[in-house]
Amino acid sequence: MSLALFSLPGKAPADPNDVRTLVLSNELGAVVGGGLIDRLIAAGYGSQNLYQILQFLAAQLGSGIPADFVTSVANNPAGSEVFTAPLNNFAGLNGPVGINADGTFSIHPIFGRDYNGLVGFVTNNVLYPGIAPANFTMATSPIYYIDAGERPGNGRYQAIGIAWTKAARTFMLSNEAPGYLIDKLIAAGHGSENLYQVLQFLAAQPGNGIPADFVAEVGNSPSGSDVFTAALSNFSSAYNNPIGINADGNLIVAQILGRDYDGHTGFVTNTIQYFGIGSAKVTLATSPIYYIDAGSNVTASGTTYYTAFGIAWAGGIRLYLPLIIR
């Protein structure tokens, strides 16, 4: 996508007294497989500058980014940092980037999760297809603007909001035909085990591709979480499935089937032999941009969106009839 760098000739000069900034946060990136900045880069926006990213985010209805703020950023002189700094410069960083109305950028520890749900803030949720469900946690009044650090020579920056993503990874365990992996696991004696124990079992076999950091993250969920209390036998063929084992310890039910992604662009399928069960398949996204929307969970602390990075399933046995030539 190509966006205009600057306004038309004759644009108004930037307001030297505008201290507003919008924070672009990569928070949770190292944990959930890509914060908002990393996901934008993975989707091909890394070469675009900060102003172009601001334009892109603001163009989607519902973000809540004020149009006059976007205009104020656009009115800065050519050569300003917002026009010269590509998003790639901030890959993998957990230091949120402030896109400042005066055309500069700044790094300041302001995180969306720290203000989400607080008095004086509203969080707007916008889905950017192929990238992420993004949250825009915006101050409802200037009195709630967040101190965003010193502004050289002229006061301090004030953050009007934070763009971030709260999309937790999930791994799907599918009982789809013809292999019925969940039923096979139950028949092999794993029915009384909880979902975390089953995840550990699947991940322990070499070649499965399930990330070790995901297993560790699930294991670090609070005691009493679904992954520790829900037995696999709850999800036999008599019940709804597939079941999502979520990084935050919750579980979800979502109609995400391995056969629908096996062999498709952006996915790789590993075939593993499990003792007592036989052959199973693990179909995995090759990049966060291919993660699958797995729904959301609304709690008192806000909305968490889930994105599936893989599915464990069994494909069954293929029978080949002999070729008869008459």
mmCIF file of C-alpha atoms in Angstrom:
data_model
loop_
_atom_site.group_PDB
_atom_site.id
_atom_site.type_symbol
_atom_site.label_atom_id
_atom_site.label_comp_id
_atom_site.label_asym_id
_atom_site.label_seq_id
_atom_site.Cartn_x
_atom_site.Cartn_y
_atom_site.Cartn_z
ATOM 1 C CA MET A 1 0.000 0.000 0.000
ATOM 2 C CA SER A 2 1.340 3.434 -0.897
ATOM 3 C CA LEU A 3 0.363 6.462 1.149
ATOM 4 C CA ALA A 4 1.081 10.132 0.524
ATOM 5 C CA LEU A 5 4.016 11.443 2.506
ATOM 6 C CA PHE A 6 2.984 15.054 2.736
ATOM 7 C CA SER A 7 0.010 17.313 2.378
ATOM 8 C CA LEU A 8 -0.697 19.320 -0.758
ATOM 9 C CA PRO A 9 1.362 22.465 -1.482
ATOM 10 C CA GLY A 10 0.271 25.419 0.603
ATOM 11 C CA LYS A 11 -0.310 23.390 3.757
ATOM 12 C CA ALA A 12 -0.543 25.249 7.036
ATOM 13 C CA PRO A 13 2.626 25.329 9.147
ATOM 14 C CA ALA A 14 2.788 22.994 12.108
ATOM 15 C CA ASP A 15 1.514 24.376 15.404
ATOM 16 C CA PRO A 16 4.580 24.814 17.652
ATOM 17 C CA ASN A 17 2.353 24.634 20.721
ATOM 18 C CA ASP A 18 0.802 21.239 19.891
ATOM 19 C CA VAL A 19 2.307 18.840 22.434
ATOM 20 C CA ARG A 20 0.101 15.866 21.616
ATOM 21 C CA THR A 21 1.490 12.433 20.811
ATOM 22 C CA LEU A 22 0.011 9.062 19.903
ATOM 23 C CA VAL A 23 1.881 6.100 21.338
ATOM 24 C CA LEU A 24 2.468 3.067 19.123
ATOM 25 C CA SER A 25 3.183 0.186 21.483
ATOM 26 C CA ASN A 26 4.767 -3.169 20.721
ATOM 27 C CA GLU A 27 3.887 -4.491 24.155
ATOM 28 C CA LEU A 28 3.468 -8.238 24.643
ATOM 29 C CA GLY A 29 5.330 -8.777 21.385
ATOM 30 C CA ALA A 30 7.919 -11.178 22.746
ATOM 31 C CA VAL A 31 5.242 -13.169 24.551
ATOM 32 C CA VAL A 32 2.325 -13.551 22.162
ATOM 33 C CA GLY A 33 4.148 -13.826 18.877
ATOM 34 C CA GLY A 34 4.147 -10.245 17.716
ATOM 35 C CA GLY A 35 3.094 -6.943 19.241
ATOM 36 C CA LEU A 36 1.355 -4.380 17.045
ATOM 37 C CA ILE A 37 4.583 -2.963 15.577
ATOM 38 C CA ASP A 38 5.962 -6.425 14.791
ATOM 39 C CA ARG A 39 2.673 -7.474 13.214
ATOM 40 C CA LEU A 40 2.569 -4.389 11.020
ATOM 41 C CA ILE A 41 6.124 -5.113 9.887
ATOM 42 C CA ALA A 42 5.309 -8.759 9.196
ATOM 43 C CA ALA A 43 2.378 -7.620 7.040
ATOM 44 C CA GLY A 44 4.684 -5.528 4.836
ATOM 45 C CA TYR A 45 4.450 -2.069 6.415
ATOM 46 C CA GLY A 46 8.003 -1.985 7.790
ATOM 47 C CA SER A 47 9.364 0.335 5.100
ATOM 48 C CA GLN A 48 6.651 2.925 5.682
ATOM 49 C CA ASN A 49 7.405 5.904 7.880
ATOM 50 C CA LEU A 50 5.667 6.784 11.118
ATOM 51 C CA TYR A 51 3.345 9.287 9.463
ATOM 52 C CA GLN A 52 2.242 6.712 6.896
ATOM 53 C CA ILE A 53 1.558 4.237 9.711
ATOM 54 C CA LEU A 54 -0.477 6.887 11.530
ATOM 55 C CA GLN A 55 -2.477 7.511 8.340
ATOM 56 C CA PHE A 56 -3.083 3.795 7.884
ATOM 57 C CA LEU A 57 -4.263 3.266 11.462
ATOM 58 C CA ALA A 58 -6.481 6.357 11.449
ATOM 59 C CA ALA A 59 -8.096 5.514 8.113
ATOM 60 C CA GLN A 60 -9.908 2.523 9.581
ATOM 61 C CA LEU A 61 -13.228 3.580 11.104
ATOM 62 C CA GLY A 62 -13.487 3.302 14.859
ATOM 63 C CA SER A 63 -9.899 3.955 15.914
ATOM 64 C CA GLY A 64 -10.759 7.227 17.629
ATOM 65 C CA ILE A 65 -7.563 8.945 16.442
ATOM 66 C CA PRO A 66 -8.519 12.624 15.980
ATOM 67 C CA ALA A 67 -8.385 13.832 12.384
ATOM 68 C CA ASP A 68 -6.881 17.157 13.464
ATOM 69 C CA PHE A 69 -4.004 15.298 15.129
ATOM 70 C CA VAL A 70 -3.213 13.470 11.870
ATOM 71 C CA THR A 71 -3.340 16.842 10.062
ATOM 72 C CA SER A 72 -1.049 18.426 12.649
ATOM 73 C CA VAL A 73 1.552 15.695 12.115
ATOM 74 C CA ALA A 74 1.237 16.076 8.335
ATOM 75 C CA ASN A 75 1.938 19.825 8.520
ATOM 76 C CA ASN A 76 5.530 19.364 9.665
ATOM 77 C CA PRO A 77 8.470 20.247 7.395
ATOM 78 C CA ALA A 78 9.872 17.709 4.968
ATOM 79 C CA GLY A 79 12.749 15.911 6.665
ATOM 80 C CA SER A 80 10.965 15.657 10.020
ATOM 81 C CA GLU A 81 11.479 12.356 11.821
ATOM 82 C CA VAL A 82 7.906 11.213 11.213
ATOM 83 C CA PHE A 83 8.675 11.283 7.469
ATOM 84 C CA THR A 84 12.153 9.739 7.614
ATOM 85 C CA ALA A 85 11.954 7.038 10.313
ATOM 86 C CA PRO A 86 10.649 3.714 8.918
ATOM 87 C CA LEU A 87 8.698 1.389 11.163
ATOM 88 C CA ASN A 88 11.434 -1.233 10.682
ATOM 89 C CA ASN A 89 13.608 0.815 13.049
ATOM 90 C CA PHE A 90 11.401 -0.259 15.934
ATOM 91 C CA ALA A 91 11.110 -4.003 15.241
ATOM 92 C CA GLY A 92 11.209 -6.173 18.333
ATOM 93 C CA LEU A 93 11.369 -3.221 20.726
ATOM 94 C CA ASN A 94 9.235 -3.055 23.847
ATOM 95 C CA GLY A 95 9.805 0.707 24.123
ATOM 96 C CA PRO A 96 6.614 2.362 22.880
ATOM 97 C CA VAL A 97 7.124 4.946 20.118
ATOM 98 C CA GLY A 98 5.427 8.320 20.416
ATOM 99 C CA ILE A 99 4.376 9.861 17.103
ATOM 100 C CA ASN A 100 4.545 13.530 18.052
ATOM 101 C CA ALA A 101 2.515 16.390 16.607
ATOM 102 C CA ASP A 102 5.728 18.398 16.178
ATOM 103 C CA GLY A 103 7.090 15.854 13.682
ATOM 104 C CA THR A 104 9.504 14.084 15.994
ATOM 105 C CA PHE A 105 9.245 10.690 17.647
ATOM 106 C CA SER A 106 10.057 9.771 21.230
ATOM 107 C CA ILE A 107 10.425 6.615 23.296
ATOM 108 C CA HIS A 108 8.554 6.534 26.591
ATOM 109 C CA PRO A 109 7.220 3.617 28.716
ATOM 110 C CA ILE A 110 3.482 4.092 28.157
ATOM 111 C CA PHE A 111 1.586 0.816 27.736
ATOM 112 C CA GLY A 112 -2.000 0.297 26.684
ATOM 113 C CA ARG A 113 -2.606 -2.453 29.216
ATOM 114 C CA ASP A 114 -1.841 -0.014 32.043
ATOM 115 C CA TYR A 115 -4.680 2.344 31.035
ATOM 116 C CA ASN A 116 -7.199 -0.051 29.516
ATOM 117 C CA GLY A 117 -10.362 0.049 31.642
ATOM 118 C CA LEU A 118 -9.315 3.003 33.803
ATOM 119 C CA VAL A 119 -11.513 6.020 34.455
ATOM 120 C CA GLY A 120 -10.882 8.646 31.800
ATOM 121 C CA PHE A 121 -10.041 6.183 29.027
ATOM 122 C CA VAL A 122 -11.992 4.273 26.424
ATOM 123 C CA THR A 123 -10.614 1.412 24.360
ATOM 124 C CA ASN A 124 -11.718 1.067 20.753
ATOM 125 C CA ASN A 125 -11.176 -2.268 19.031
ATOM 126 C CA VAL A 126 -10.410 -2.305 15.308
ATOM 127 C CA LEU A 127 -9.625 -5.363 13.210
ATOM 128 C CA TYR A 128 -6.947 -4.864 10.569
ATOM 129 C CA PRO A 129 -7.288 -7.940 8.320
ATOM 130 C CA GLY A 130 -4.059 -9.867 7.935
ATOM 131 C CA ILE A 131 -2.381 -7.881 10.716
ATOM 132 C CA ALA A 132 -4.063 -7.895 14.107
ATOM 133 C CA PRO A 133 -7.065 -6.813 16.106
ATOM 134 C CA ALA A 134 -5.736 -3.477 17.404
ATOM 135 C CA ASN A 135 -6.759 -1.649 20.555
ATOM 136 C CA PHE A 136 -6.821 2.141 20.752
ATOM 137 C CA THR A 137 -6.902 3.185 24.379
ATOM 138 C CA MET A 138 -7.763 6.883 24.161
ATOM 139 C CA ALA A 139 -8.114 9.592 26.797
ATOM 140 C CA THR A 140 -11.690 10.866 26.933
ATOM 141 C CA SER A 141 -10.588 14.408 27.822
ATOM 142 C CA PRO A 142 -7.354 16.442 27.822
ATOM 143 C CA ILE A 143 -7.331 16.241 31.613
ATOM 144 C CA TYR A 144 -6.529 12.526 31.205
ATOM 145 C CA TYR A 145 -3.708 12.976 28.706
ATOM 146 C CA ILE A 146 -0.649 11.002 29.825
ATOM 147 C CA ASP A 147 2.677 12.670 30.534
ATOM 148 C CA ALA A 148 4.935 11.417 27.741
ATOM 149 C CA GLY A 149 8.268 12.970 28.640
ATOM 150 C CA GLU A 150 10.147 16.174 28.068
ATOM 151 C CA ARG A 151 9.668 18.109 24.856
ATOM 152 C CA PRO A 152 13.007 19.755 24.051
ATOM 153 C CA GLY A 153 12.730 23.482 24.545
ATOM 154 C CA ASN A 154 8.979 23.586 25.061
ATOM 155 C CA GLY A 155 7.317 21.762 27.952
ATOM 156 C CA ARG A 156 6.323 18.100 27.903
ATOM 157 C CA TYR A 157 4.593 15.778 25.464
ATOM 158 C CA GLN A 158 1.065 14.643 26.276
ATOM 159 C CA ALA A 159 -0.180 11.260 24.998
ATOM 160 C CA ILE A 160 -3.738 11.278 23.724
ATOM 161 C CA GLY A 161 -3.818 7.478 23.468
ATOM 162 C CA ILE A 162 -2.017 4.220 22.812
ATOM 163 C CA ALA A 163 -2.312 1.844 19.851
ATOM 164 C CA TRP A 164 -1.531 -1.729 20.855
ATOM 165 C CA THR A 165 -2.757 -5.291 20.536
ATOM 166 C CA LYS A 166 -3.940 -7.707 23.158
ATOM 167 C CA ALA A 167 -4.138 -10.845 21.071
ATOM 168 C CA ALA A 168 -3.194 -13.957 22.979
ATOM 169 C CA ARG A 169 -1.939 -17.001 21.128
ATOM 170 C CA THR A 170 -3.991 -20.169 21.149
ATOM 171 C CA PHE A 171 -3.326 -23.723 20.027
ATOM 172 C CA MET A 172 -6.254 -25.714 18.703
ATOM 173 C CA LEU A 173 -6.851 -29.352 19.555
ATOM 174 C CA SER A 174 -9.243 -30.730 16.955
ATOM 175 C CA ASN A 175 -11.312 -33.906 17.056
ATOM 176 C CA GLU A 176 -12.226 -33.606 13.396
ATOM 177 C CA ALA A 177 -12.901 -36.620 11.194
ATOM 178 C CA PRO A 178 -11.533 -38.895 10.033
ATOM 179 C CA GLY A 179 -8.761 -39.122 12.628
ATOM 180 C CA TYR A 180 -10.584 -38.000 15.820
ATOM 181 C CA LEU A 181 -7.405 -37.077 17.693
ATOM 182 C CA ILE A 182 -9.111 -36.171 20.969
ATOM 183 C CA ASP A 183 -10.953 -39.493 21.065
ATOM 184 C CA LYS A 184 -7.687 -41.318 20.343
ATOM 185 C CA LEU A 185 -5.969 -39.487 23.186
ATOM 186 C CA ILE A 186 -8.809 -40.367 25.552
ATOM 187 C CA ALA A 187 -8.743 -44.022 24.475
ATOM 188 C CA ALA A 188 -4.979 -44.060 25.133
ATOM 189 C CA GLY A 189 -5.514 -43.037 28.757
ATOM 190 C CA HIS A 190 -5.167 -39.258 28.580
ATOM 191 C CA GLY A 191 -8.838 -38.455 29.245
ATOM 192 C CA SER A 192 -8.317 -37.603 32.924
ATOM 193 C CA GLU A 193 -5.414 -35.262 32.134
ATOM 194 C CA ASN A 194 -6.008 -31.520 31.924
ATOM 195 C CA LEU A 195 -5.453 -29.487 28.778
ATOM 196 C CA TYR A 196 -2.038 -28.282 29.896
ATOM 197 C CA GLN A 197 -0.874 -31.857 30.482
ATOM 198 C CA VAL A 198 -2.133 -32.867 27.043
ATOM 199 C CA LEU A 199 -0.302 -29.892 25.513
ATOM 200 C CA GLN A 200 2.874 -30.995 27.282
ATOM 201 C CA PHE A 201 2.450 -34.519 25.944
ATOM 202 C CA LEU A 202 1.973 -33.337 22.368
ATOM 203 C CA ALA A 203 4.876 -30.879 22.565
ATOM 204 C CA ALA A 204 7.318 -33.401 24.063
ATOM 205 C CA GLN A 205 7.560 -35.483 20.900
ATOM 206 C CA PRO A 206 10.355 -34.203 18.597
ATOM 207 C CA GLY A 207 9.336 -32.578 15.346
ATOM 208 C CA ASN A 208 5.923 -31.302 16.406
ATOM 209 C CA GLY A 209 6.816 -27.595 16.028
ATOM 210 C CA ILE A 210 4.817 -26.367 19.041
ATOM 211 C CA PRO A 211 6.894 -23.459 20.452
ATOM 212 C CA ALA A 212 8.455 -24.152 23.836
ATOM 213 C CA ASP A 213 7.777 -20.581 24.983
ATOM 214 C CA PHE A 214 4.056 -21.085 24.334
ATOM 215 C CA VAL A 215 4.008 -24.234 26.474
ATOM 216 C CA ALA A 216 5.857 -22.341 29.214
ATOM 217 C CA GLU A 217 3.445 -19.404 28.997
ATOM 218 C CA VAL A 218 0.416 -21.681 29.355
ATOM 219 C CA GLY A 219 2.101 -23.369 32.308
ATOM 220 C CA ASN A 220 2.587 -20.006 34.006
ATOM 221 C CA SER A 221 -1.144 -19.243 33.965
ATOM 222 C CA PRO A 222 -2.822 -18.599 37.337
ATOM 223 C CA SER A 223 -3.823 -21.660 39.331
ATOM 224 C CA GLY A 224 -7.470 -22.432 38.759
ATOM 225 C CA SER A 225 -7.254 -21.512 35.074
ATOM 226 C CA ASP A 226 -9.248 -23.591 32.601
ATOM 227 C CA VAL A 227 -6.126 -25.305 31.293
ATOM 228 C CA PHE A 228 -5.533 -26.818 34.733
ATOM 229 C CA THR A 229 -9.133 -27.681 35.647
ATOM 230 C CA ALA A 230 -10.674 -28.933 32.385
ATOM 231 C CA ALA A 231 -10.110 -32.639 31.703
ATOM 232 C CA LEU A 232 -9.641 -33.783 28.121
ATOM 233 C CA SER A 233 -12.575 -36.172 28.526
ATOM 234 C CA ASN A 234 -14.844 -33.099 28.548
ATOM 235 C CA PHE A 235 -14.137 -32.670 24.842
ATOM 236 C CA SER A 236 -14.780 -36.094 23.377
ATOM 237 C CA SER A 237 -16.813 -36.471 20.186
ATOM 238 C CA ALA A 238 -19.993 -36.080 22.238
ATOM 239 C CA TYR A 239 -19.187 -32.393 22.870
ATOM 240 C CA ASN A 240 -18.359 -29.241 20.927
ATOM 241 C CA ASN A 241 -14.847 -29.029 19.519
ATOM 242 C CA PRO A 242 -12.193 -28.037 18.418
ATOM 243 C CA ILE A 243 -10.911 -26.654 21.690
ATOM 244 C CA GLY A 244 -8.456 -23.779 21.963
ATOM 245 C CA ILE A 245 -5.720 -23.935 24.611
ATOM 246 C CA ASN A 246 -5.013 -20.249 25.242
ATOM 247 C CA ALA A 247 -1.778 -18.651 26.393
ATOM 248 C CA ASP A 248 -3.640 -16.832 29.176
ATOM 249 C CA GLY A 249 -4.910 -20.097 30.678
ATOM 250 C CA ASN A 250 -8.458 -19.845 29.342
ATOM 251 C CA LEU A 251 -10.021 -22.179 26.831
ATOM 252 C CA ILE A 252 -12.275 -21.444 23.889
ATOM 253 C CA VAL A 253 -14.276 -23.425 21.383
ATOM 254 C CA ALA A 254 -13.758 -22.330 17.765
ATOM 255 C CA GLN A 255 -14.472 -24.054 14.463
ATOM 256 C CA ILE A 256 -10.848 -24.142 13.297
ATOM 257 C CA LEU A 257 -10.012 -27.400 11.551
ATOM 258 C CA GLY A 258 -6.601 -28.644 10.488
ATOM 259 C CA ARG A 259 -7.807 -29.912 7.128
ATOM 260 C CA ASP A 260 -8.900 -26.377 6.193
ATOM 261 C CA TYR A 261 -5.312 -25.073 6.454
ATOM 262 C CA ASP A 262 -3.196 -28.127 5.622
ATOM 263 C CA GLY A 263 -1.242 -27.416 2.440
ATOM 264 C CA HIS A 264 -2.287 -23.767 2.209
ATOM 265 C CA THR A 265 0.104 -20.852 1.750
ATOM 266 C CA GLY A 266 1.395 -19.671 5.122
ATOM 267 C CA PHE A 267 1.072 -23.069 6.827
ATOM 268 C CA VAL A 268 3.264 -26.117 7.290
ATOM 269 C CA THR A 269 2.099 -29.512 8.558
ATOM 270 C CA ASN A 270 4.301 -31.780 10.661
ATOM 271 C CA THR A 271 3.382 -35.465 10.992
ATOM 272 C CA ILE A 272 4.360 -37.106 14.291
ATOM 273 C CA GLN A 273 4.054 -40.613 15.696
ATOM 274 C CA TYR A 274 2.739 -40.727 19.263
ATOM 275 C CA PHE A 275 3.055 -43.894 21.338
ATOM 276 C CA GLY A 276 -0.293 -45.577 21.840
ATOM 277 C CA ILE A 277 -2.056 -43.176 19.499
ATOM 278 C CA GLY A 278 -0.401 -43.375 16.114
ATOM 279 C CA SER A 279 0.056 -40.649 13.575
ATOM 280 C CA ALA A 280 -1.024 -37.085 14.334
ATOM 281 C CA LYS A 281 -0.635 -33.839 12.428
ATOM 282 C CA VAL A 282 0.323 -30.384 13.684
ATOM 283 C CA THR A 283 -0.498 -27.657 11.175
ATOM 284 C CA LEU A 284 1.294 -24.404 12.029
ATOM 285 C CA ALA A 285 1.246 -20.848 10.690
ATOM 286 C CA THR A 286 4.644 -19.860 9.332
ATOM 287 C CA SER A 287 4.256 -16.194 10.394
ATOM 288 C CA PRO A 288 1.999 -14.135 12.689
ATOM 289 C CA ILE A 289 0.303 -12.643 9.635
ATOM 290 C CA TYR A 290 -1.209 -16.087 9.013
ATOM 291 C CA TYR A 291 -2.495 -16.546 12.553
ATOM 292 C CA ILE A 292 -6.192 -17.453 12.533
ATOM 293 C CA ASP A 293 -8.879 -15.370 14.220
ATOM 294 C CA ALA A 294 -10.142 -17.573 17.058
ATOM 295 C CA GLY A 295 -12.649 -15.237 18.688
ATOM 296 C CA SER A 296 -12.530 -13.148 21.841
ATOM 297 C CA ASN A 297 -13.218 -13.188 25.548
ATOM 298 C CA VAL A 298 -14.764 -10.203 27.340
ATOM 299 C CA THR A 299 -13.929 -9.746 31.014
ATOM 300 C CA ALA A 300 -14.009 -6.907 33.515
ATOM 301 C CA SER A 301 -10.439 -6.003 32.512
ATOM 302 C CA GLY A 302 -11.268 -5.726 28.816
ATOM 303 C CA THR A 303 -11.449 -7.798 25.659
ATOM 304 C CA THR A 304 -8.807 -10.352 24.756
ATOM 305 C CA TYR A 305 -8.667 -11.506 21.152
ATOM 306 C CA TYR A 306 -7.312 -14.954 20.423
ATOM 307 C CA THR A 307 -5.296 -15.922 17.371
ATOM 308 C CA ALA A 308 -4.555 -19.558 16.595
ATOM 309 C CA PHE A 309 -1.017 -20.320 15.470
ATOM 310 C CA GLY A 310 -1.597 -24.040 15.003
ATOM 311 C CA ILE A 311 -3.928 -27.037 15.088
ATOM 312 C CA ALA A 312 -3.295 -30.593 16.271
ATOM 313 C CA TRP A 313 -5.441 -33.129 14.454
ATOM 314 C CA ALA A 314 -5.379 -36.576 12.875
ATOM 315 C CA GLY A 315 -5.996 -37.262 9.231
ATOM 316 C CA GLY A 316 -6.943 -40.925 9.440
ATOM 317 C CA ILE A 317 -5.769 -43.708 7.195
ATOM 318 C CA ARG A 318 -5.940 -43.529 3.423
ATOM 319 C CA LEU A 319 -6.876 -46.687 1.594
ATOM 320 C CA TYR A 320 -5.607 -47.233 -1.928
ATOM 321 C CA LEU A 321 -7.499 -49.728 -4.082
ATOM 322 C CA PRO A 322 -5.486 -51.748 -6.580
ATOM 323 C CA LEU A 323 -5.607 -50.556 -10.135
ATOM 324 C CA ILE A 324 -7.317 -53.134 -12.318
ATOM 325 C CA ILE A 325 -6.545 -53.009 -16.018
ATOM 326 C CA ARG A 326 -8.912 -54.872 -18.246
#
